[in-house]
Short mmCIF file of C-alpha atoms in Angstrom, two decimals:
data_model
loop_
_atom_site.label_atom_id
_atom_site.label_comp_id
_atom_site.label_asym_id
_atom_site.label_seq_id
_atom_site.Cartn_x
_atom_site.Cartn_y
_atom_site.Cartn_z
CA MET P 1190 -2.02 -9.11 -5.15
CA ASN P 1191 -0.26 -6.12 -6.68
CA PRO P 1192 -0.75 -2.56 -5.36
CA ASP P 1193 -3.49 -1.68 -7.86
CA GLU P 1194 -5.43 -4.84 -7.02
CA ALA P 1195 -5.01 -4.10 -3.32
CA VAL P 1196 -6.43 -0.59 -3.69
CA ARG P 1197 -9.35 -1.90 -5.75
CA ALA P 1198 -10.02 -4.61 -3.15
CA SER P 1199 -10.04 -2.04 -0.34
CA LEU P 1200 -12.60 -0.03 -2.31
CA ASP P 1201 -14.73 -3.12 -3.03
CA LEU P 1202 -14.68 -3.94 0.69
CA HIS P 1203 -15.47 -0.33 1.68
CA SER P 1204 -12.41 -0.33 3.91
CA GLU P 1205 -11.90 2.82 5.96
CA SER P 1206 -8.20 2.12 6.35
CA SER P 1207 -5.76 -0.34 4.81
CA ILE P 1208 -2.11 -1.14 5.37
CA GLY P 1209 0.18 -2.53 2.69
CA ILE P 1210 2.54 -5.20 4.01
CA HIS P 1211 4.96 -7.82 2.71
CA PHE P 1212 6.94 -5.49 0.48
CA GLY P 1213 10.57 -4.43 0.38
CA LEU P 1214 11.85 -7.59 2.04
CA ILE P 1215 13.13 -9.54 -0.95
CA ASP P 1216 14.33 -8.80 -4.45
CA ASN P 1217 11.09 -9.41 -6.33
CA ALA P 1218 11.76 -10.04 -10.02
CA GLY P 1219 14.58 -7.53 -10.07
CA GLU P 1220 12.41 -4.49 -9.34
CA SER P 1221 13.64 -1.86 -6.91
CA TYR P 1222 12.72 -2.16 -3.26
CA GLU P 1223 10.82 1.11 -3.60
CA ALA P 1224 8.73 -0.06 -6.57
CA PRO P 1225 5.80 -1.51 -4.57
CA VAL P 1226 5.37 1.71 -2.58
CA ASP P 1227 5.67 3.81 -5.74
CA ASP P 1228 3.07 1.57 -7.40
CA LEU P 1229 0.78 1.95 -4.38
CA ILE P 1230 1.04 5.74 -4.63
CA THR P 1231 0.13 5.53 -8.32
CA ALA P 1232 -2.80 3.20 -7.61
CA ARG P 1233 -4.14 5.38 -4.80
CA ARG P 1234 -4.06 8.42 -7.04
CA ALA P 1235 -5.70 6.55 -9.93
CA HIS P 1236 -8.58 5.43 -7.71
CA GLY P 1237 -8.91 8.62 -5.63
CA VAL P 1238 -7.85 7.03 -2.35
CA ASP P 1239 -6.27 9.37 0.18
CA GLU P 1240 -2.84 8.33 1.46
CA ALA P 1241 -4.20 8.41 5.03
CA ASN P 1242 -6.65 5.63 4.10
CA PHE P 1243 -4.14 3.21 2.58
CA VAL P 1244 -0.63 3.38 3.96
CA ALA P 1245 2.62 1.56 3.36
CA PRO P 1246 4.38 1.76 6.72
CA HIS P 1247 8.05 2.46 7.21
CA TYR P 1248 10.06 -0.19 9.01
CA GLY P 1249 9.18 -0.05 12.68
CA GLN P 1250 6.37 2.47 12.20
CA VAL P 1251 3.74 2.25 14.94
CA PHE P 1252 0.02 2.86 14.46
CA ARG P 1253 -2.31 3.72 17.29
CA HIS P 1254 -6.06 3.47 17.07
#
């Protein structure tokens, strides 16, 4: 699932919060390691999703509920 599909899925599921994972670990088809996060930012903006509702965590970032 690419970032745009992930954002659309979170909207379809009426998710209040989503976390992007499994990115930046391997060289994926020669794209930069930042590309998935950049694509997520673009997808969020395109679909009107606030960055607080769909995050791409930094390495080691902790979330508390």
